CSV table of C-alpha atoms in Angstrom, one decimal:
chain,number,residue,atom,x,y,z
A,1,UNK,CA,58.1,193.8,84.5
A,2,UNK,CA,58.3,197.6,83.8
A,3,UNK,CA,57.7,197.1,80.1
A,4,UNK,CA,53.6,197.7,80.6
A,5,UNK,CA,53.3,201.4,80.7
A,6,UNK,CA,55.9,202.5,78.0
A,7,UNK,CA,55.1,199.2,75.6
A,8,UNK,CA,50.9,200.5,76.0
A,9,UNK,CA,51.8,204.0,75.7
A,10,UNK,CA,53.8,203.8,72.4
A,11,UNK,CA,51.1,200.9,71.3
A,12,UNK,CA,47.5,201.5,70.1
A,13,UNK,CA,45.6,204.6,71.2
A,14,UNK,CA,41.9,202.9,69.0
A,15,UNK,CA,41.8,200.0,67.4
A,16,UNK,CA,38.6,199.0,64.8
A,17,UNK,CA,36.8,197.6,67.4
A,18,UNK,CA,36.4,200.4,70.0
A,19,UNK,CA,38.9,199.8,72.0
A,20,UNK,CA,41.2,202.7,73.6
A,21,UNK,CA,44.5,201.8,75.7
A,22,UNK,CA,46.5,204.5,77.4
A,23,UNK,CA,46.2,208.0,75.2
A,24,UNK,CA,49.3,210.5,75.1
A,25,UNK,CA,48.2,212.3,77.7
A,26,UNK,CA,48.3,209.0,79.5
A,27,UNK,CA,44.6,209.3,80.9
A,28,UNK,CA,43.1,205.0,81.3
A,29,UNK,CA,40.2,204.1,79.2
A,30,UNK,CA,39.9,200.8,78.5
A,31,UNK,CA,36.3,200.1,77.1
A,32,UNK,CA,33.9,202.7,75.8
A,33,UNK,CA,31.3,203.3,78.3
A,34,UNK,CA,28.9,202.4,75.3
A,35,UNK,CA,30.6,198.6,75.4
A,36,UNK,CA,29.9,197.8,78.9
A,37,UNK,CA,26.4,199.4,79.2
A,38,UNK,CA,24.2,197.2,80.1
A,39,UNK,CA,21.1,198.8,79.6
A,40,UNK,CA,20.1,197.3,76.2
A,41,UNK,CA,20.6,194.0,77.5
A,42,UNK,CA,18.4,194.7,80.9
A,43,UNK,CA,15.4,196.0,78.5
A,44,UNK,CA,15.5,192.6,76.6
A,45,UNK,CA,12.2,191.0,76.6
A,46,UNK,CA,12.2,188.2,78.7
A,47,UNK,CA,10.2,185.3,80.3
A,48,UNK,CA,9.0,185.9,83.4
A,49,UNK,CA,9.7,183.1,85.8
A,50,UNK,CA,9.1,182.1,89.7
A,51,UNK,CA,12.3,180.7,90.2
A,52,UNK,CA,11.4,178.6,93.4
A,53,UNK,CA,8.8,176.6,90.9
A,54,UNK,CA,11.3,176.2,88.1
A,55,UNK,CA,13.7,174.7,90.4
A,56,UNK,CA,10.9,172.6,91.7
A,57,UNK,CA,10.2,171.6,88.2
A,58,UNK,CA,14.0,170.9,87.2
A,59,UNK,CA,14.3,168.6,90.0
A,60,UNK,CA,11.5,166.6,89.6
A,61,UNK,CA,12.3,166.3,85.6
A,62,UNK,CA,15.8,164.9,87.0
A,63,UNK,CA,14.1,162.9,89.6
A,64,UNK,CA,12.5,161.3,86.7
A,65,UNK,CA,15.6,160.6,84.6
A,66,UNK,CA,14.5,162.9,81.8
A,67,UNK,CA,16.3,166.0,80.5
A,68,UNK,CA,15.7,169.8,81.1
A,69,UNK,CA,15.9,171.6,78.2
A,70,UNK,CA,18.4,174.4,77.5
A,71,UNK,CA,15.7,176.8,77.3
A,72,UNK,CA,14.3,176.1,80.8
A,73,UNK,CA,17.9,177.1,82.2
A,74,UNK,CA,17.9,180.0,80.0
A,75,UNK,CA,14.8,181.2,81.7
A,76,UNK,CA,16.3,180.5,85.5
A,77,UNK,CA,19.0,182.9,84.9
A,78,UNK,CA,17.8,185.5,82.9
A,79,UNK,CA,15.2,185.7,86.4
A,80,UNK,CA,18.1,185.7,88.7
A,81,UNK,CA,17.7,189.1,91.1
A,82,UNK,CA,19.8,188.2,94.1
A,83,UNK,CA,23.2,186.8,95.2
A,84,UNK,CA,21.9,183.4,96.5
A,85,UNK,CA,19.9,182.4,93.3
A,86,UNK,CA,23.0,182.6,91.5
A,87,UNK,CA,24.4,180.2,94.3
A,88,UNK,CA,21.1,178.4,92.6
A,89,UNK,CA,21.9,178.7,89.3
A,90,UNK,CA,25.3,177.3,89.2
A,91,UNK,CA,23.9,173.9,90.5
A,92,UNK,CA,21.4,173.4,88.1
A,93,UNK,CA,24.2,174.2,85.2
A,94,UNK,CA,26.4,171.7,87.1
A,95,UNK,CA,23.2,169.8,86.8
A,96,UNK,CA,22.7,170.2,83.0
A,97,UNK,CA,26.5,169.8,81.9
A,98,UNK,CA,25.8,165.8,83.2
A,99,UNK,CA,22.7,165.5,81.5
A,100,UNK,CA,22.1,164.5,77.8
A,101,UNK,CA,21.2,167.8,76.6
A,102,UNK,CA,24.3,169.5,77.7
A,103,UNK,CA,25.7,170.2,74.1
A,104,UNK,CA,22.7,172.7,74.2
A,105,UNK,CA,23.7,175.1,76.5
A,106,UNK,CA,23.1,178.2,74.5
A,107,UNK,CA,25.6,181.4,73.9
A,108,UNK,CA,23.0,183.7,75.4
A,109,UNK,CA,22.5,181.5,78.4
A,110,UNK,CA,26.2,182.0,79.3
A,111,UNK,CA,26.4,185.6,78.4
A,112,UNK,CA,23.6,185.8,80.5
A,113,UNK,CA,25.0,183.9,83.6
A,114,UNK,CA,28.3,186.0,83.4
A,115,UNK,CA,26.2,189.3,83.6
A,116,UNK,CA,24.3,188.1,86.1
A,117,UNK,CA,27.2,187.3,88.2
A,118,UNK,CA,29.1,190.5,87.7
A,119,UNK,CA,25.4,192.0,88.7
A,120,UNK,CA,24.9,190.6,91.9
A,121,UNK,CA,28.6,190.7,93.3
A,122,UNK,CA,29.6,187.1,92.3
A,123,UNK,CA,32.2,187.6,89.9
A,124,UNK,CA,34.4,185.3,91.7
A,125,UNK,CA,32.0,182.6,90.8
A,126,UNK,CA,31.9,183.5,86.9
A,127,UNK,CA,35.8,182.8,87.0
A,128,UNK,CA,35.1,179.9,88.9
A,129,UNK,CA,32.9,178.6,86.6
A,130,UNK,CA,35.0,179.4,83.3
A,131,UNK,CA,37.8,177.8,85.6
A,132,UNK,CA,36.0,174.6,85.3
A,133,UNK,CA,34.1,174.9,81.9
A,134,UNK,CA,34.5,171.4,81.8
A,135,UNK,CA,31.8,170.9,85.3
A,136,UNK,CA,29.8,173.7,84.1
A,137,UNK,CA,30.3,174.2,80.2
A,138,UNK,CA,31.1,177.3,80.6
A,139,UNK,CA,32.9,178.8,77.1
A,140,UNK,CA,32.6,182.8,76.9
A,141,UNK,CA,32.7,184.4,73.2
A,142,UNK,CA,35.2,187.2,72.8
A,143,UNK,CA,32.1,189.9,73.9
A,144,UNK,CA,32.0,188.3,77.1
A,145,UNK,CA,35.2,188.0,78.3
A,146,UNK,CA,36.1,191.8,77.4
A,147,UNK,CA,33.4,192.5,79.8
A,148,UNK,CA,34.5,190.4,82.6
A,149,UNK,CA,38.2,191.4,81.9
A,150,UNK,CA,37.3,194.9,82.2
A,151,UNK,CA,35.6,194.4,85.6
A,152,UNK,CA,38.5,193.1,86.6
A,153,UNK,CA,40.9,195.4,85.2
A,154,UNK,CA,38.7,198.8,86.5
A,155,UNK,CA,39.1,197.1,90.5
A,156,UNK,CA,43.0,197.2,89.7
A,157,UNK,CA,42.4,193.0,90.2
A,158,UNK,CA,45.5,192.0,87.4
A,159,UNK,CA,46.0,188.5,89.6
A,160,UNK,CA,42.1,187.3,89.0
A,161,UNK,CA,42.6,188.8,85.0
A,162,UNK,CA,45.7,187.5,84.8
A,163,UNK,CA,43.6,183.3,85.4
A,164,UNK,CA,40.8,185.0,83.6
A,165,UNK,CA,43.6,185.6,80.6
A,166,UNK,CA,44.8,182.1,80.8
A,167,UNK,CA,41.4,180.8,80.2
A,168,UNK,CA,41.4,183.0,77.1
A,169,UNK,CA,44.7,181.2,76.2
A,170,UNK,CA,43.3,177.5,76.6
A,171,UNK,CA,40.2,178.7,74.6
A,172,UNK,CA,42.5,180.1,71.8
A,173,UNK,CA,40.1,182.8,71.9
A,174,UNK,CA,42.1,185.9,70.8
A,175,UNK,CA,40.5,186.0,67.4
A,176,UNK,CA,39.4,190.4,68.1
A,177,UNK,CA,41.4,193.0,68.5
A,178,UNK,CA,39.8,194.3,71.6
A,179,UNK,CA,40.4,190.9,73.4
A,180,UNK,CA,44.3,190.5,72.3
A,181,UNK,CA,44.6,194.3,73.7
A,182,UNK,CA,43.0,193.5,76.4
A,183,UNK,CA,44.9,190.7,77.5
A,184,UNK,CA,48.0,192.4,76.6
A,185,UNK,CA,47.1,195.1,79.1
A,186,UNK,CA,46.4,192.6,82.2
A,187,UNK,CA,49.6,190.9,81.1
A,188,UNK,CA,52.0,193.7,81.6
A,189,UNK,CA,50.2,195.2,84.4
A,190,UNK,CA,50.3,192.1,86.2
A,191,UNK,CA,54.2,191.7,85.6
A,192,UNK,CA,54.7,195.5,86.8
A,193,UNK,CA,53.2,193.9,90.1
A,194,UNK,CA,56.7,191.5,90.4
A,195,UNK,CA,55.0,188.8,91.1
A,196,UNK,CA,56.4,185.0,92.5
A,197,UNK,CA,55.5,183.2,90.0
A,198,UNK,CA,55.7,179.4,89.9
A,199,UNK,CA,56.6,177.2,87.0
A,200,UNK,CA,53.3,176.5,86.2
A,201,UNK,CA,52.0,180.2,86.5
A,202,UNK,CA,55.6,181.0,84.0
A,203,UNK,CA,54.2,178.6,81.5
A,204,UNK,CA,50.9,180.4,82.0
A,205,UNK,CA,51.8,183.6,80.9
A,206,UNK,CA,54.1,182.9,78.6
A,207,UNK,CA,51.5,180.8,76.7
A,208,UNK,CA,49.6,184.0,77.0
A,209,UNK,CA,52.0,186.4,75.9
A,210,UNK,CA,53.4,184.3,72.9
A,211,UNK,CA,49.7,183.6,71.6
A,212,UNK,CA,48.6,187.4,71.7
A,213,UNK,CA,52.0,188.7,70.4
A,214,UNK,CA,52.0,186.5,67.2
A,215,UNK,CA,48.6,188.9,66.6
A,216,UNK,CA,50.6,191.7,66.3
A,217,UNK,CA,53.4,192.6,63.9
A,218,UNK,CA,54.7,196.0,65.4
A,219,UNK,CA,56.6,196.4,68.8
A,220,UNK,CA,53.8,195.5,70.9
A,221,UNK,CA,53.9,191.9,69.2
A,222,UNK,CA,57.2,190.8,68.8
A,223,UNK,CA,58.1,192.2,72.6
A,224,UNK,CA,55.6,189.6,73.5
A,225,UNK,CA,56.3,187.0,71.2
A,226,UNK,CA,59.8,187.4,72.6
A,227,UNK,CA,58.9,187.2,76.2
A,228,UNK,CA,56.6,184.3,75.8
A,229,UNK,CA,59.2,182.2,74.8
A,230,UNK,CA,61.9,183.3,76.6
A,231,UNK,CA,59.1,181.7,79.7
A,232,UNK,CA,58.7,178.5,77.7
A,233,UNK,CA,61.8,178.3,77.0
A,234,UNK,CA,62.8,178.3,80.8
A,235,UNK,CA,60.1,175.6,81.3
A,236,UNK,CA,61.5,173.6,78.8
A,237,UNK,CA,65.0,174.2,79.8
A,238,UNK,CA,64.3,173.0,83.7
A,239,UNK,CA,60.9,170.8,83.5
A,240,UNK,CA,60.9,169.0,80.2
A,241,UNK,CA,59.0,169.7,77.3
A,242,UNK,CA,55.9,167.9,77.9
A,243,UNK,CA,55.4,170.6,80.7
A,244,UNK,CA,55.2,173.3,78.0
A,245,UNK,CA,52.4,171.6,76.2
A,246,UNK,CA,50.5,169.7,78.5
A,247,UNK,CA,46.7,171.2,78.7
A,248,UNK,CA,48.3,174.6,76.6
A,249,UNK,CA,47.6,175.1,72.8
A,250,UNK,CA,51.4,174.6,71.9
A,251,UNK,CA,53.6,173.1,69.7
A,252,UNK,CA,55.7,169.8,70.4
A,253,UNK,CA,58.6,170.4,68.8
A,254,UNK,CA,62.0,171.3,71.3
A,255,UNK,CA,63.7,174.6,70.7
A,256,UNK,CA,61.3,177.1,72.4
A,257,UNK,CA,65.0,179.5,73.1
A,258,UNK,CA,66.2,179.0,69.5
A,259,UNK,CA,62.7,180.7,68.5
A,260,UNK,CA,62.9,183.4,70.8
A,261,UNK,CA,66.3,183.9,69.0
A,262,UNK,CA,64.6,183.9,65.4
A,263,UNK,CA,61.8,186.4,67.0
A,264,UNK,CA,65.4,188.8,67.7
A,265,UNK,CA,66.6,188.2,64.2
A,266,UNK,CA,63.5,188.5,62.6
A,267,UNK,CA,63.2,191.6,64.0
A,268,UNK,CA,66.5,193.0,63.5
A,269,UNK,CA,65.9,193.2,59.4
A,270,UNK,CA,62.8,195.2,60.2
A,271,UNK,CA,62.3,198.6,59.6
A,272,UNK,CA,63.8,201.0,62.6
A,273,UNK,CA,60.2,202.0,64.0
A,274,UNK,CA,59.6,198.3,65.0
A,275,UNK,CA,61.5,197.3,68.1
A,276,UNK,CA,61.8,194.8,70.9
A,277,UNK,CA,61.1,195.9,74.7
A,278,UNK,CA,64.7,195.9,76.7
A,279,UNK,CA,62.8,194.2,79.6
A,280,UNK,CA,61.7,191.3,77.8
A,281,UNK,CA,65.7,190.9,75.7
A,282,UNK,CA,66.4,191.4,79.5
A,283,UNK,CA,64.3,187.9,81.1
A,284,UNK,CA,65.5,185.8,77.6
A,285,UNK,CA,69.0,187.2,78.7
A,286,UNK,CA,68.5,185.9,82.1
A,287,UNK,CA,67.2,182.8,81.1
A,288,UNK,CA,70.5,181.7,78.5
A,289,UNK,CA,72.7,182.5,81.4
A,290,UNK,CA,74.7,179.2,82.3
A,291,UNK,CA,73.1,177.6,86.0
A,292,UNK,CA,73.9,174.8,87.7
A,293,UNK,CA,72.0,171.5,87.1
A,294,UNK,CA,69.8,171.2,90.3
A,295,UNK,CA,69.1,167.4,90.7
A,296,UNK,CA,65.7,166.0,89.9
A,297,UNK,CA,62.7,165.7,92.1
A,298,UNK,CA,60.8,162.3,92.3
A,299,UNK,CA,57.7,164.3,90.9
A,300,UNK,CA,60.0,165.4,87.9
A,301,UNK,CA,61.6,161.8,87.2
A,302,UNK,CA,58.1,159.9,87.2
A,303,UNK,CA,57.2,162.6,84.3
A,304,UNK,CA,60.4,161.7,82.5
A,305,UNK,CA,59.2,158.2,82.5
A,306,UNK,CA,56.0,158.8,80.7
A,307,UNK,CA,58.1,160.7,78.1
A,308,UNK,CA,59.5,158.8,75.0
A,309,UNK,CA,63.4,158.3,74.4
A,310,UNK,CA,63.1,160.5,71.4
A,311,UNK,CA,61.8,163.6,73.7
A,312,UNK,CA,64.1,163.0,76.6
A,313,UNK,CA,66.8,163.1,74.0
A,314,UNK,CA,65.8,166.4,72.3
A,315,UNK,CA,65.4,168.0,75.8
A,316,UNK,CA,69.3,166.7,76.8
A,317,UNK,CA,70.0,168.4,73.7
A,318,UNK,CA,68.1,171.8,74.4
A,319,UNK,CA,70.3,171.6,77.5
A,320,UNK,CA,73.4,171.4,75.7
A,321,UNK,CA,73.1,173.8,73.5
A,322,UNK,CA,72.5,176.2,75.9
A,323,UNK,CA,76.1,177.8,76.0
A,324,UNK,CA,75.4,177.8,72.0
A,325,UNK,CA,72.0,180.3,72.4
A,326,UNK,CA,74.3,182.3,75.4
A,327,UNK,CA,76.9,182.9,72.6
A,328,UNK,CA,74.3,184.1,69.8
A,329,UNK,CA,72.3,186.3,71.8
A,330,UNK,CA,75.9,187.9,73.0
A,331,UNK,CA,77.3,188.5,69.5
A,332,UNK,CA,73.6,189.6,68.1
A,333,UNK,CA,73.1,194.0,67.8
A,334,UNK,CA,69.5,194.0,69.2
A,335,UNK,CA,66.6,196.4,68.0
A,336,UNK,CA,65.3,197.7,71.4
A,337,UNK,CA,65.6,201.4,72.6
């Protein structure tokens, strides 16, 4: 959990896509001030609309069993100007992901929506609505998201960047720079917080963290990539390995721990100047430490019965070679400072 700061610190100070994290003299920028700005995009031409008559229109085009166009719900949120007609505008996108045109929901119109939210004070309803992208069809290109991340990250809010992060993760979105650094930031600012965190919420990050870090090939990176699966690993190890994978962008395969070995190794014939975080060596550490089996749960055993005999017998075998991963990582000489 204390890895954030000195990981960041000795990371990246710009990166090609304007992006500063933590300089030397340890002052926080995040985004440039020209990134955020939201002047250009205020001075954009737009179509000026009464709102109270467009949502009289939408409705009666429903009423009729016909479908609004994408542009018509373009034009209600670009003329959003208060808190409640955002309230507005999230029904009639509700409305328009159940209607035949909903594959046209346009990039613009949900850049739009997410500006206007973090406008008018509504942010938690732009998470809310990325949350359930499939009610609302809500799917944020990298742009957006550093925006909303960096809201979030400038209130000192790492639990809400930390879902918004997640969502990133389920999107396999982390194809910029900017938005794997970003994440990265939340991440280890979150875990300086100590969190509880539940299964679920390990699985989460550890998605996260292992997803990022195979971005990166210096410290940064493989610390992650290492920490990620030391957290699936535990998943796997305690709730099966259909819990790893269900609704995450993983593999299928068993041996989460063996890989989070093979990050170690791999890293070990690297030159000196790449190394691995102590803290994260420190959780796959805990994790390969021998615990008693607790007995199963009823929840847990009707999952085991929608798994096949060939997955419960790789997980039985994850568990058993357990002591064999313990005795590896003990006889291994480790890269970290």
């Amino acid at each position: 959990a204390k890895m954030a700061a000195p990981m960041l610190q000795r990371g990246f100070v710009w990166s090609r896509t304007g992006i500063k994290v933590w300089a030397a003299a340890g002052k926080r920028s995040i985004l440039s001030a020209a990134y955020v700005d939201s002047s250009k995009w205020e001075q954009r031409a737009k179509d000026k609309q009464n709102l109270a008559e467009l949502a009289g229109l939408m409705d009666k085009t429903y009423e009729r069993k016909l479908p609004v166009s994408s542009l018509t719900i373009s034009r209600f949120i670009d003329n959003i100007s208060s808190r409640e007609q955002v309230d507005q505008a999230e029904y009639y996108l509700y409305k328009f992901r159940h209607s035949p045109n909903c594959f046209y929901l346009r990039d613009w119109s949900i850049h739009s929506w997410i500006r206007q939210c973090l406008k008018f004070g509504a942010r938690d309803k732009a998470l809310y609505t990325i949350q359930n992208k499939v009610q609302y069809g809500i799917f944020p290109d990298n742009f957006t998201f550093n925006i909303l991340l960096d809201s979030f990250i400038k209130d000192g809010n790492y639990k809400d960047a930390m879902a918004m992060v997640t969502e990133i993760t389920i999107q396999e979105s982390f194809d910029e720079v900017s938005t794997q650094l970003l994440a990265l930031y939340v991440m280890y600012n979150y875990l300086k917080t100590k969190p509880e965190l539940t299964w679920e919420e390990e699985r989460d990050l550890g998605a996260s963290l292992l997803l990022t870090g195979l971005k990166q090939t210096n410290t940064v990176g493989f610390s992650s990539q290492l920490y990620g699966y030391a957290l699936l690993g535990k998943v796997e190890l305690h709730k099966g390995l259909r819990a790893v994978y269900h609704q995450m962008p993983l593999m299928w395969t068993p041996g989460y721990l063996n890989r989070a070995l093979q990050v170690m190794e791999n890293v070990a014939s690297l030159p000196e100047d790449v190394k691995l975080c102590k803290e994260a060596v420190d959780v796959l550490e805990a994790v390969l430490k021998p615990v008693a089996v607790a007995e199963t749960s009823q929840e847990e055993a009707e999952a085991a019965e929608e798994e096949t005999p060939k997955q419960v017998q790789s997980e039985e075998m994850e568990k058993h070679r357990l002591p064999e991963y313990h005795e590896q990582f003990k006889v291994g000489s480790w890269p970290f400072p």
